[in-house]
XYZ file of C-alpha atoms in Angstrom:
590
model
C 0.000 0.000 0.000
C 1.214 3.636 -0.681
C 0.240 7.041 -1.443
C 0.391 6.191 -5.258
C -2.404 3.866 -5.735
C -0.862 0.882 -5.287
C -2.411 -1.158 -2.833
C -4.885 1.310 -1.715
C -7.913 0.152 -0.120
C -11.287 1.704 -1.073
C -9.361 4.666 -2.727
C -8.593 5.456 0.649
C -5.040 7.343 0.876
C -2.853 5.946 3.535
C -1.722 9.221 4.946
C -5.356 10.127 5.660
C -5.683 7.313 8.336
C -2.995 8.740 10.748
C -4.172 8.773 14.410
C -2.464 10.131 17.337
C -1.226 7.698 19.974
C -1.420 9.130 23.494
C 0.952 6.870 25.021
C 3.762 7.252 23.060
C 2.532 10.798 21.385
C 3.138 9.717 17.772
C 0.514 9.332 15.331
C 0.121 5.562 14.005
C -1.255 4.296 11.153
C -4.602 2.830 11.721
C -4.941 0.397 8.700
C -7.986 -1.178 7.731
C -7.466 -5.282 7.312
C -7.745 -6.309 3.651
C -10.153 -8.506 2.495
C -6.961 -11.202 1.191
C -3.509 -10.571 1.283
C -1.266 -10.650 -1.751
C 1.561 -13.463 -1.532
C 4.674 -12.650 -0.497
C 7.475 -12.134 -3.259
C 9.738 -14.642 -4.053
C 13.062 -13.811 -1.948
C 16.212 -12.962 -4.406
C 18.837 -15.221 -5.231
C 22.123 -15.121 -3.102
C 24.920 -13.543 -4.069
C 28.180 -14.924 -4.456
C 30.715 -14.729 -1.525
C 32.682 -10.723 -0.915
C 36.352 -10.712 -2.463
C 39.114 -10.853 -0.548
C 40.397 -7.918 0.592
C 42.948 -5.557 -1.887
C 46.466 -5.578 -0.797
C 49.555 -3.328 -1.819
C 53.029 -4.822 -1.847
C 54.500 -4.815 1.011
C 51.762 -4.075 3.489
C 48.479 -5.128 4.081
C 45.499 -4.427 2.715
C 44.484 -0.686 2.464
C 42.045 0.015 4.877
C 41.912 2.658 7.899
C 40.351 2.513 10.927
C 39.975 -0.383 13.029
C 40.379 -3.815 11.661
C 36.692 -4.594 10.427
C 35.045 -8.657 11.239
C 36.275 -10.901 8.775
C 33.276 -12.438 8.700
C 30.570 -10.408 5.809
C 26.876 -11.293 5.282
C 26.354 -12.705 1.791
C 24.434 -9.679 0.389
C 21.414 -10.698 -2.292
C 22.359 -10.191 -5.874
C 20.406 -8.022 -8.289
C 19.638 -6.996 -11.906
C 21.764 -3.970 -12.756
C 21.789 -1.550 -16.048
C 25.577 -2.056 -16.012
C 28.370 -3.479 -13.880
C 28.403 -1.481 -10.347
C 25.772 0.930 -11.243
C 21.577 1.095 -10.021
C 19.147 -0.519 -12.470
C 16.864 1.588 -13.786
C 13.832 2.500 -10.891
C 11.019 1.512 -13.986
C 12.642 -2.420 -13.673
C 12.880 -2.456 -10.305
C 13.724 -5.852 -8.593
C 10.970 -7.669 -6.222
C 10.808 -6.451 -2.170
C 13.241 -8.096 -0.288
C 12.473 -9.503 2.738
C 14.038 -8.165 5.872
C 17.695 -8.396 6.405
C 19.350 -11.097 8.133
C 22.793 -12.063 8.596
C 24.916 -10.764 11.599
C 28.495 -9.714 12.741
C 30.513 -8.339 15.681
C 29.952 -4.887 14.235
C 25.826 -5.149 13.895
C 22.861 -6.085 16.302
C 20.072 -8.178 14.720
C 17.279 -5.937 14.818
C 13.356 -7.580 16.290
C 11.331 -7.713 13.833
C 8.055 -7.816 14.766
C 5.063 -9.647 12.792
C 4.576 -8.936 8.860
C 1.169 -7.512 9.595
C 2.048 -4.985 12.205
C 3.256 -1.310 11.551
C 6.445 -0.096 11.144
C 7.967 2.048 13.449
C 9.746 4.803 10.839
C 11.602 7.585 12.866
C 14.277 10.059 12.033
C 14.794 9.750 8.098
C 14.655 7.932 5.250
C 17.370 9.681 3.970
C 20.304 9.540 6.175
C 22.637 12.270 5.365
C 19.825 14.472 5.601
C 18.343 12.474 7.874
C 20.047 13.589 10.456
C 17.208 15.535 10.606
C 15.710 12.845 12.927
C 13.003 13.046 14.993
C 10.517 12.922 12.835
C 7.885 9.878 13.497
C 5.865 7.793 10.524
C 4.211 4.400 10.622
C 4.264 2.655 7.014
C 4.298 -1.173 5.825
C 7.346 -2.847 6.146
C 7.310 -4.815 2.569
C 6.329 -1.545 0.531
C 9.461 0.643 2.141
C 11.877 -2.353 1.684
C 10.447 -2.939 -1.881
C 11.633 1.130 -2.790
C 15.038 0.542 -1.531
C 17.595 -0.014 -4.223
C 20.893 -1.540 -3.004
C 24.502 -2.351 -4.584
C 27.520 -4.747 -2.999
C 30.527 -3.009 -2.323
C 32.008 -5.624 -0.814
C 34.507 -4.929 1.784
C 34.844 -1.126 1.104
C 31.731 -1.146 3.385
C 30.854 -2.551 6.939
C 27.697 -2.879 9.026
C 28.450 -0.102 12.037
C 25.513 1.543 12.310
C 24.949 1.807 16.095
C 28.614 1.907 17.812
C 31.838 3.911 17.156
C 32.334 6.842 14.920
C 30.933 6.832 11.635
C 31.754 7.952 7.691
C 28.811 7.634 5.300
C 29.396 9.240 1.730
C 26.773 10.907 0.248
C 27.199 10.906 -4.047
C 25.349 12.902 -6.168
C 25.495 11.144 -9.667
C 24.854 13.347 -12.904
C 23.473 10.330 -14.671
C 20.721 11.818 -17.021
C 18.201 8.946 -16.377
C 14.433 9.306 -15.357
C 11.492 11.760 -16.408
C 12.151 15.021 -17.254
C 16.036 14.702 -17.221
C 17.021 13.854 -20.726
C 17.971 18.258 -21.775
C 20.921 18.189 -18.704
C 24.094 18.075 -20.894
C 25.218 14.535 -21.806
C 21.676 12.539 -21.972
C 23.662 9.095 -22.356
C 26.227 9.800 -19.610
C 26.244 6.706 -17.224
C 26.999 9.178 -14.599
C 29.663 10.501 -12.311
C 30.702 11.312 -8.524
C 29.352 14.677 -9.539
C 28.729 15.761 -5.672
C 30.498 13.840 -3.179
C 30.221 14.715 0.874
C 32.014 12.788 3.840
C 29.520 12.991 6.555
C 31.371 12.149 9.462
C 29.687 11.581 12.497
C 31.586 11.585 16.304
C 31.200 8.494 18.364
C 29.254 9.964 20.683
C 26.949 11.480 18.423
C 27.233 15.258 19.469
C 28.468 16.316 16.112
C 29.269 16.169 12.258
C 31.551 16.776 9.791
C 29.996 17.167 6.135
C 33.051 17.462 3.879
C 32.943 18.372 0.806
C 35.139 16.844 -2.099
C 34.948 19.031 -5.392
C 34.830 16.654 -8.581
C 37.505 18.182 -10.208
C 40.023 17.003 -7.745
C 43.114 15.301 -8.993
C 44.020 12.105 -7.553
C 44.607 8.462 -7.688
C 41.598 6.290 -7.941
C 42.508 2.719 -6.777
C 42.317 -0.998 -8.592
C 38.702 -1.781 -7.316
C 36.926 -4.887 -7.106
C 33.274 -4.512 -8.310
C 30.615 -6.997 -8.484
C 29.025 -7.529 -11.899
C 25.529 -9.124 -12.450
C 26.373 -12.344 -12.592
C 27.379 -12.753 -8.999
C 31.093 -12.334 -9.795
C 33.890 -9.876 -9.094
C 35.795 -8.272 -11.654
C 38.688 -6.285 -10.962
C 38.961 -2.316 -12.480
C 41.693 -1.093 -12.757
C 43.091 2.072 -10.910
C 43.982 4.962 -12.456
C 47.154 7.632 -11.631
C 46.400 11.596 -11.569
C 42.740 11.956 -12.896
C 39.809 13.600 -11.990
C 37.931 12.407 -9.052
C 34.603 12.137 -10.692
C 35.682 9.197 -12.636
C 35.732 6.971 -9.817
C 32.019 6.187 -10.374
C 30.137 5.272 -13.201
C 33.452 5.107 -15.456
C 34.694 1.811 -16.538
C 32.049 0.123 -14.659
C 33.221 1.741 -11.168
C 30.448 1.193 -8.428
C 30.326 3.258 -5.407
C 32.554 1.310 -3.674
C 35.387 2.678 -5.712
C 34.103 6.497 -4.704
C 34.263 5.089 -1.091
C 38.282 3.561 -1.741
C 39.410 6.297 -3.378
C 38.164 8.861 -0.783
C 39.523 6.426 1.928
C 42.983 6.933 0.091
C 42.599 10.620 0.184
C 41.660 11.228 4.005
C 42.622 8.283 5.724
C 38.904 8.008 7.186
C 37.212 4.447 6.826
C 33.714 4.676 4.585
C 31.100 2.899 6.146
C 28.203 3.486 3.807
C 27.329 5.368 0.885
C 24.064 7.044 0.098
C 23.360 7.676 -3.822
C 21.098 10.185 -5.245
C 20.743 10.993 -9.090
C 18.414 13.951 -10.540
C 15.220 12.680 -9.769
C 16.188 12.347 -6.209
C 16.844 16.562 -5.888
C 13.611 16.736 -7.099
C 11.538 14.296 -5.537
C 12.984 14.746 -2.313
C 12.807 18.895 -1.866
C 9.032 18.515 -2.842
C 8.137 16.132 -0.656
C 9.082 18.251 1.998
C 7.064 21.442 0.530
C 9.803 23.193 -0.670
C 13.752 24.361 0.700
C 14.612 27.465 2.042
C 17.488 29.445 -0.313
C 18.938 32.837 -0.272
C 21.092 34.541 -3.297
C 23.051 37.514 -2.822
C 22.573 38.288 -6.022
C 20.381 37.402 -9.460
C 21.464 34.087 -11.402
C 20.569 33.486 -14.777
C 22.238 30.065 -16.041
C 20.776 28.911 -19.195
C 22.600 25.635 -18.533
C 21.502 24.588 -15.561
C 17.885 26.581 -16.426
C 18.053 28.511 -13.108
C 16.342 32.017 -13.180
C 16.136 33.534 -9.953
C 16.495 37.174 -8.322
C 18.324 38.197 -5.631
C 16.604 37.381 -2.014
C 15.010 34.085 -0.603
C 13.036 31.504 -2.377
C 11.383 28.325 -1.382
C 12.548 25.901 -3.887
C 11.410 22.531 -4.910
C 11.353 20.309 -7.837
C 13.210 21.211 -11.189
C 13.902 24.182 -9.714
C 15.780 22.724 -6.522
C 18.000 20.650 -8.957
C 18.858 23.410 -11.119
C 19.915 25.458 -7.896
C 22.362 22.768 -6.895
C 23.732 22.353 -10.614
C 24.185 25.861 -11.574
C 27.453 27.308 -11.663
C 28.002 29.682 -14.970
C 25.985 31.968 -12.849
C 27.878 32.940 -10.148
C 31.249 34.471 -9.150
C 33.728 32.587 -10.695
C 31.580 30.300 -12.548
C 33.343 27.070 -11.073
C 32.310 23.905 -8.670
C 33.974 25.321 -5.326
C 31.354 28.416 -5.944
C 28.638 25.467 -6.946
C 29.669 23.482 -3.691
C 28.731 26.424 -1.316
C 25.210 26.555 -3.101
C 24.723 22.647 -2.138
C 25.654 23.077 1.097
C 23.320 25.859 1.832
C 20.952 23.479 0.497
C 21.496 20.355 2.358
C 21.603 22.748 5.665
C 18.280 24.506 4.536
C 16.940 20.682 4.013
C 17.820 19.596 7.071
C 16.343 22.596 8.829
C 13.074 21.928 7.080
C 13.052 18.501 8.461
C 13.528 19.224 11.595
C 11.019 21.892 11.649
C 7.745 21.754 13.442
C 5.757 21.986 10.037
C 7.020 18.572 8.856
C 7.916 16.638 12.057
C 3.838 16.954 12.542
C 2.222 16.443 8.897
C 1.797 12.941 8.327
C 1.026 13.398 4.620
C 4.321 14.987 4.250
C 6.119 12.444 6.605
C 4.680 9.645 3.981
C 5.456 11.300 0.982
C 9.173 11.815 2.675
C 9.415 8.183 3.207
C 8.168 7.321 -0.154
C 10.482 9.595 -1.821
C 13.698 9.291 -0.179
C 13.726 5.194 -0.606
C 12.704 5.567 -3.930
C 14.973 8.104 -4.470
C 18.140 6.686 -2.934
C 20.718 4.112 -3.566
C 22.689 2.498 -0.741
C 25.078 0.071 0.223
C 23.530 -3.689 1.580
C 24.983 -2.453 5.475
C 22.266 -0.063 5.625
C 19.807 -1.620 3.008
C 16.757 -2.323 4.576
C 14.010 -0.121 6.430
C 15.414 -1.539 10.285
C 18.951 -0.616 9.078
C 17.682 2.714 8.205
C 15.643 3.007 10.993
C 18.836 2.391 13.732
C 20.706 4.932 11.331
C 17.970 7.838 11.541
C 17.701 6.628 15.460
C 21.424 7.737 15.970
C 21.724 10.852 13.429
C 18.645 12.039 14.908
C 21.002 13.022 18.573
C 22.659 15.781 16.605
C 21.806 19.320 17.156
C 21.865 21.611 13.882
C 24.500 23.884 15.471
C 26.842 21.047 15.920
C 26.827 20.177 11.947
C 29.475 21.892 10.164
C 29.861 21.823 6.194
C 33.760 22.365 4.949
C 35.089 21.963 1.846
C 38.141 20.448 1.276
C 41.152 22.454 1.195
C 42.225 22.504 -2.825
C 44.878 24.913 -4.534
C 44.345 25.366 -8.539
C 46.353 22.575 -10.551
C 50.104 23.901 -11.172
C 50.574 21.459 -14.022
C 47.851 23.663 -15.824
C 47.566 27.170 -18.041
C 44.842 27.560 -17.538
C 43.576 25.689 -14.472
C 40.203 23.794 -15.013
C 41.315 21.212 -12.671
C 42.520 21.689 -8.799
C 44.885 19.622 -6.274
C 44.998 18.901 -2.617
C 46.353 21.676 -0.169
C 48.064 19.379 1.921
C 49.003 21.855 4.701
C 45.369 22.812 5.151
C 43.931 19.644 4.175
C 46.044 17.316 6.851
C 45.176 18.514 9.889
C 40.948 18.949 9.317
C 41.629 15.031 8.494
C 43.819 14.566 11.614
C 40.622 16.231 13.336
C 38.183 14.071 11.572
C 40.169 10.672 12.558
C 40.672 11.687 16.228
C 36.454 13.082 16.506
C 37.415 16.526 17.118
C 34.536 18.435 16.328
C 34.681 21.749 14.339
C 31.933 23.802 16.333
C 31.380 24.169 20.257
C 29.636 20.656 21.595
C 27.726 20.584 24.747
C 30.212 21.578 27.463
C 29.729 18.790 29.961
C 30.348 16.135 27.285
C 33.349 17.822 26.277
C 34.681 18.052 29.966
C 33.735 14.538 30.408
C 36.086 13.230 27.796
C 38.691 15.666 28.301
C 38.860 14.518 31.666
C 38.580 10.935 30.572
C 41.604 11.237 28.124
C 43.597 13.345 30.455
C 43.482 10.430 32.922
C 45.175 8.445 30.774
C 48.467 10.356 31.050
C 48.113 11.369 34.164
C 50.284 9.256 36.618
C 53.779 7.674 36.749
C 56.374 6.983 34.152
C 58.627 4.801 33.340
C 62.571 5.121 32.579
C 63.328 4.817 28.914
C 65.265 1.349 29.885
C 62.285 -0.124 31.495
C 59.756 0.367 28.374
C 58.658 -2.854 26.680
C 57.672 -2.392 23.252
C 57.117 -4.330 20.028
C 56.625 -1.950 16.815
C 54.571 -3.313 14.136
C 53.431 -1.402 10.390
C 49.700 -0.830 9.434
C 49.444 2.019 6.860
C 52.920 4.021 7.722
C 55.342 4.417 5.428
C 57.499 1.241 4.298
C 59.838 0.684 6.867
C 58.996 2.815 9.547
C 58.887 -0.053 12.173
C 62.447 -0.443 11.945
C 62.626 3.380 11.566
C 61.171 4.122 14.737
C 63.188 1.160 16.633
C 66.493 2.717 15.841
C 65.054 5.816 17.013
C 63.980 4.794 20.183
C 66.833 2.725 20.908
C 69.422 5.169 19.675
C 68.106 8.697 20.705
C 65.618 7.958 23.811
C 67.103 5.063 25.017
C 64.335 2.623 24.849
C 66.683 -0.686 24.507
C 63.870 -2.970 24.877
C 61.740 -2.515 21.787
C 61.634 -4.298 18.674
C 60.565 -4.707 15.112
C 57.745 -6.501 14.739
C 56.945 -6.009 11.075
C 53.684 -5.702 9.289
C 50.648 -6.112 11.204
C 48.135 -8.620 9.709
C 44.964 -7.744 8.006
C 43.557 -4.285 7.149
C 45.891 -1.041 7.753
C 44.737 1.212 10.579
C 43.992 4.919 10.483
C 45.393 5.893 13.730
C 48.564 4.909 15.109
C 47.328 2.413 18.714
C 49.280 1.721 21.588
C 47.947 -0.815 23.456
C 49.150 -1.900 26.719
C 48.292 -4.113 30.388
C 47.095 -1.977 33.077
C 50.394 -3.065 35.053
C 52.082 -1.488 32.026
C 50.583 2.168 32.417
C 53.695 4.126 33.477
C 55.280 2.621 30.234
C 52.508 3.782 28.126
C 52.787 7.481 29.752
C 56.673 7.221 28.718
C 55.937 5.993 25.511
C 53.662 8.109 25.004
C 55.919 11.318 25.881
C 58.062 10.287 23.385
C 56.408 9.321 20.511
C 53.648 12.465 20.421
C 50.529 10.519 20.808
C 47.303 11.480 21.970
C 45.308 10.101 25.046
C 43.016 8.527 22.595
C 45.707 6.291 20.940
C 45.967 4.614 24.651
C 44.526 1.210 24.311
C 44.361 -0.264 27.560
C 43.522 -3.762 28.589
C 42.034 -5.369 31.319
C 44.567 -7.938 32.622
C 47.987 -7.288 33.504
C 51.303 -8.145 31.531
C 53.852 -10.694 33.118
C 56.977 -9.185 33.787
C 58.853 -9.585 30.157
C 55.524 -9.090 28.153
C 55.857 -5.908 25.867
C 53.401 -3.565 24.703
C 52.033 -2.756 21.026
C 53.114 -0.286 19.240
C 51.082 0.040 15.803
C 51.889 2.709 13.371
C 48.921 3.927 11.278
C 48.585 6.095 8.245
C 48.580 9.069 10.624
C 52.657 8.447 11.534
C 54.795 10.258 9.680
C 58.265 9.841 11.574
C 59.213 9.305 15.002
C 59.095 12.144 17.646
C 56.839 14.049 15.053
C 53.114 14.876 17.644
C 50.379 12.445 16.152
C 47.661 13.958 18.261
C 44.985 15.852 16.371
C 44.669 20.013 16.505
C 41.978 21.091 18.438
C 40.987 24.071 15.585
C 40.738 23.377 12.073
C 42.507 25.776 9.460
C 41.201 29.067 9.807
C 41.341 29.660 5.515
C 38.852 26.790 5.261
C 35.138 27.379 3.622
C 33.032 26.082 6.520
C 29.225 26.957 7.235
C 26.960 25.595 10.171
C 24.025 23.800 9.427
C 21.882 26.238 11.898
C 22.683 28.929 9.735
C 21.562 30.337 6.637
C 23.928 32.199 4.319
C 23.278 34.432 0.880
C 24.941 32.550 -1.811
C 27.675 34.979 -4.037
C-alpha cells in the first residue's frame, strides 16, 4: 500500500488514516485489514561470496580505521543496467524480505510480525536524515520494496549503532528518469558529480559534512566490483585523474568512490548514500519546498536557473537546477557550486527538523516514499530496520553542531589555464587529523566535552617509566614502508628505549590511527611511551589484565605516523582559511 495507488484500499489514501497515539505521542497508522492478502514475493537469489580484501606490496590491505570482522553477510544479488551501477527504478527488482545475517559490528534488529506497523523515525534519507526526529508508521514490505541496493564488498561494513561513523553521500549526474534527458550529456552513465564525507563523532554530538569538489586530482585505486552475474571483476586504478571518474566510469560502483576517498583522508567509509536527478527533485518537494537565499540574481541557461536576488522556497526542477548551476555565479566554477549545495542540504535539514514537517503525516509519507525511492545504498544499511537504527542515531545531533567544509584545494600547477585543482596538503592534513581523532569543528555541549577531556587526560596522568624499562614491540599498518624499523632505531638510539623491537607488518587491514595498546600493570610505560612518541590520550589502548613481567606492549603505526618524535595527536581548531558553514545557519549565496 502507498500514497500512489498501489495497494490502496477503497481509494482510501494511507496518509489520511494517521491517528495520534497518546501513550507514546506519535501518530500511528490505523490500517484497515484487507479482504486477502497478496503473496509474499519470491526472496532474491544469493549472491556470491565478498572478495578478498585488496592488498599493496608490502603491506596489508588498504584500509583505515579499526580492523573490520572478517566475517561479511552474503548480500542478495540483483539486476543492474551495467556493472556497479543502479538498475533503472522503472525495472525495479521484487521487495526483499528483511535483512538477516549478523556480525561483531551489527545487532540483529526484532522484527516484529509482517502484519504490524512499522515504526519509521528520524529519516529515510540519512545524510539528511540527520534531521531525525521525525515519526511515521508505514508497511514494512512496501518501504523495503523502494530501496535499491549495490555490494561493495569490503569497502563497506555494518556499524551503524557503535563507534564513529563515515557515510558518503554521491550525487550522480546520470541523465536517467522523467524530465532529465535536456541536462548536458543525456547518455552519460553518470559521475561522482557531488560527493560529501559525513562524518559523524562516536558519541553522536556532532558532524563533519566534507565536501570533495569533482575536479580534484588524484589516484583512484584498482577496485573490485561486483558484476551481475554474482562475480567480481577487478577495475583497474587509475594515476592523476579527476575524481569524478571513480564512479560510473569503466564500470566503477560506489565502492570505488568510497576507496578512493579512503585513500585521500585516511577516514574508513562505512556506507554510501546515492542520489541521481530525480532524487533533488523528488525529495525537496516532498518536503514542501527548501529554504534558499542569493546575494545576487542568477541566470544560467545551462543549468535553467532564473532567480532574483533574495530568498526563495525551492522545490522540484527548480531545486536541482539550484544545486547544478554554476556559470551563474562568481567565478563560474564547482567550489562556488559546492557552497550553493551546502546551503541546500543545511536549509533541508532545517526543514526537516522543523515543526511543520515533524507533525504532517502526509508529508512524513510522501518523505518516506520519496527518499527510498529516491536513494541508492550500500547492503549495510539496506533495509528499512537498518535505516531506521541509522535515523535513530543521526537524529542526537543538534543543527548547530553540523558543520559543512570543503576540502582544502589549490588550482592545478601542471595547468595554463587551471580547469582542474589539487589537494592543499598543509590545510587539508590537519581537518583530516581532526576528523580521525572526533574533534569536532563547532562548540559541543560543554559537559560532554569536559567529560572526555577529563577521561583522556586520565590516561596520562600518573607515573612513568625510565626509557630502559619500556617494553615495546613496533609493528606497520598504513605508515610508510619501513617505519617499524625506523622508529626502533630511534627509540633505541636517541631515547634510550633498549627494549623494543621490530615486529613487522601487522596482519589484516591497515589502521587509520597509530594504537598503543598496553596491560594496566604497564601504564607508566605507556605514559613514557607516550611522551616520546607524540601521541594522543586517545591512541591509549588499555587492557584489562595485567602483563607478566617480560611481556611488551604494542606499538602500531597507522597512516597518521609520519616519523618518530613528530606529535600524532589531532589540533583542536581546524585551518582558519577553510570554507566552513553551520548547518543552523543560513547564508546568501555569491
Amino acid at each position: 500500500m502507498d500514497a500512489q495507488g498501489r495497494g490502496r484500499a477503497d481509494d482510501i489514501d494511507p496518509a489520511d488514516q494517521w491517528v495520534l497515539d497518546p501513550n507514546t505521542g506519535n501518530y500511528v497508522l490505523r490500517l484497515q485489514a484487507p479482504a486477502a492478502r497478496p503473496a509474499a514475493p519470491a526472496p532474491r537469489r544469493g549472491a556470491a561470496p565478498a572478495p578478498a580484501p585488496r592488498s599493496e606490496p608490502g603491506r596489508a590491505a588498504s584500509r583505515s580505521g579499526p580492523p573490520r570482522s572478517a566475517s561479511r553477510r552474503a548480500a542478495p544479488a540483483r539486476e543492474e543496467a551495467q556493472p556497479g551501477m543502479p538498475p533503472q527504478r522503472g525495472r525495479r527488482a521484487a521487495p526483499r524480505p528483511g535483512g538477516g545475517g549478523s556480525s561483531r559490528r551489527k545487532r540483529r534488529q526484532r522484527a516484529g510480525g509482517k502484519k504490524k506497523a512499522l515504526y519509521w523515525t528520524g529519516g529515510v534519507m540519512a545524510f539528511v536524515l540527520v534531521a531525525g526526529g521525525a515519526t511515521a508508521y508505514a508497511l514494512l514490505e512496501h518501504f523495503n520494496g523502494n530501496i535499491s541496493t549495490v555490494d561493495v564488498g569490503d569497502a563497506g561494513s555494518d556499524t551503524i549503532t557503535d563507534g564513529p561513523m563515515n557515510i558518503l553521500v554521491l550525487g550522480t549526474d546520470t541523465r536517467t528518469g522523467k524530465g532529465n534527458e535536456g541536462y548536458g550529456d543525456k547518455n552519460s552513465v553518470g559521475h561522482a558529480d557531488t560527493t560529501i564525507l559525513f562524518h559523524v563523532s562516536e558519541d553522536r554530538t556532532n558532524a563533519t559534512a566534507l565536501s570533495i569538489p569533482r575536479d580534484l586530482i588524484t589516484d583512484i585505486p584498482d577496485c573490485p566490483t561486483k558484476q551481475p552475474d554474482g562475480t567480481t571483476d577487478v577495475i583497474p586504478g587509475q594515476q592523476q585523474t579527476r575524481f569524478n571518474k571513480s564512479l560510473g566510469q569503466g564500470g566503477r560502483d560506489p565502492g570505488c568512490t568510497m576507496r578512493t576517498v579512503e585513500k585521500i583522508t585516511g577516514l574508513q567509509v562505512d556506507h554510501f548514500m546515492m542520489a541521481d536527478f530525480n532524487a533533488v527533485k523528488t525529495l525537496s518537494t516532498a518536503v514542501g519546498g527548501v529554504d534558499v537565499c542569493l546575494a545576487k540574481d542568477i541566470d544560467d541557461p545551462k543549468s535553467h536557473l532564473k532567480l532574483s536576488a533574495g530568498k526563495h522556497t525551492i522545490m522540484g526542477d527548480d531545486a536541482l537546477a539550484f544545486v547544478r548551476t554554476r556559470h551563474g555565479l562568481q567565478f563560474e566554477s564547482d567550489l562556488d557550486r559546492i557552497k550553493l549545495q551546502q546551503q541546500f542540504l543545511g536549509s533541508m535539514i532545517r526543514k526537516m527538523k522543523s515543526g511543520d514537517t515533524l507533525s504532517d503525516p502526509k508529508k512524513m509519507w510522501k518523505l518516506a516514499e520519496a527518499a527510498t525511492n529516491a536513494l541508492t545504498v550500500n547492503t549495510g544499511i539496506g533495509t528499512v530496520n537498518k535505516l531506521i537504527a541509522l535515523a535513530e542515531n543521526l537524529k542526537k545531533i543538534d543543527l548547530k553542531n553540523i558543520t559543512f567544509v570543503t576540502l582544502p584545494v589549490v588550482n592545478n600547477p601542471a595547468e595554463k589555464v587551471a580547469s582542474t585543482v589539487v589537494l592543499n596538503e598543509a590545510e587539508a592534513e590537519p581537518l583530516f587529523a581532526m576528523m580521525r581523532d572526533d574533534v569536532s569543528l563547532t562548540e559541543v555541549a560543554k559537559k560532554k566535552k569536559a567529560d572526555k577531556a577529563a577521561k583522556d587526560k586520565a590516561k596520562l596522568k600518573g607515573d612513568r617509566a625510565e626509557p630502559s624499562e619500556v617494553r615495546v614491540e613496533v609493528l606497520n599498518s598504513g605508515a610508510p614502508v619501513g617505519a617499524a624499523q625506523t622508529t626502533v632505531d630511534w627509540l633505541q638510539n636517541s631515547q634510550g628505549v633498549i627494549r623494543s623491537a621490530n615486529a613487522g607488518n601487522a596482519p589484516g587491514e591497515e589502521l587509520a590511527k597509530t594504537v598503543l595498546e598496553y596491560a594496566p600493570n604497564q601504564a607508566d610505560q605507556a605514559r613514557a611511551l607516550a611522551d616520546m612518541m607524540g601521541l594522543s590520550a586517545s591512541a591509549l589502548k588499555p587492557g584489562t589484565e595485567d602483563a607478566g613481567p617480560t611481556d611488551t606492549m604494542t606499538l602500531t603505526l597507522g597512516r597518521d605516523f609520519d616519523e618518530p618524535g613528530k606529535p600524532l595527536s589531532a589540533p583542536t581548531k581546524a585551518p582558519e582559511n577553510i570554507q566552513r558553514v553551520e548547518a543552523d545557519k543560513q547564508v546568501c549565496a555569491q
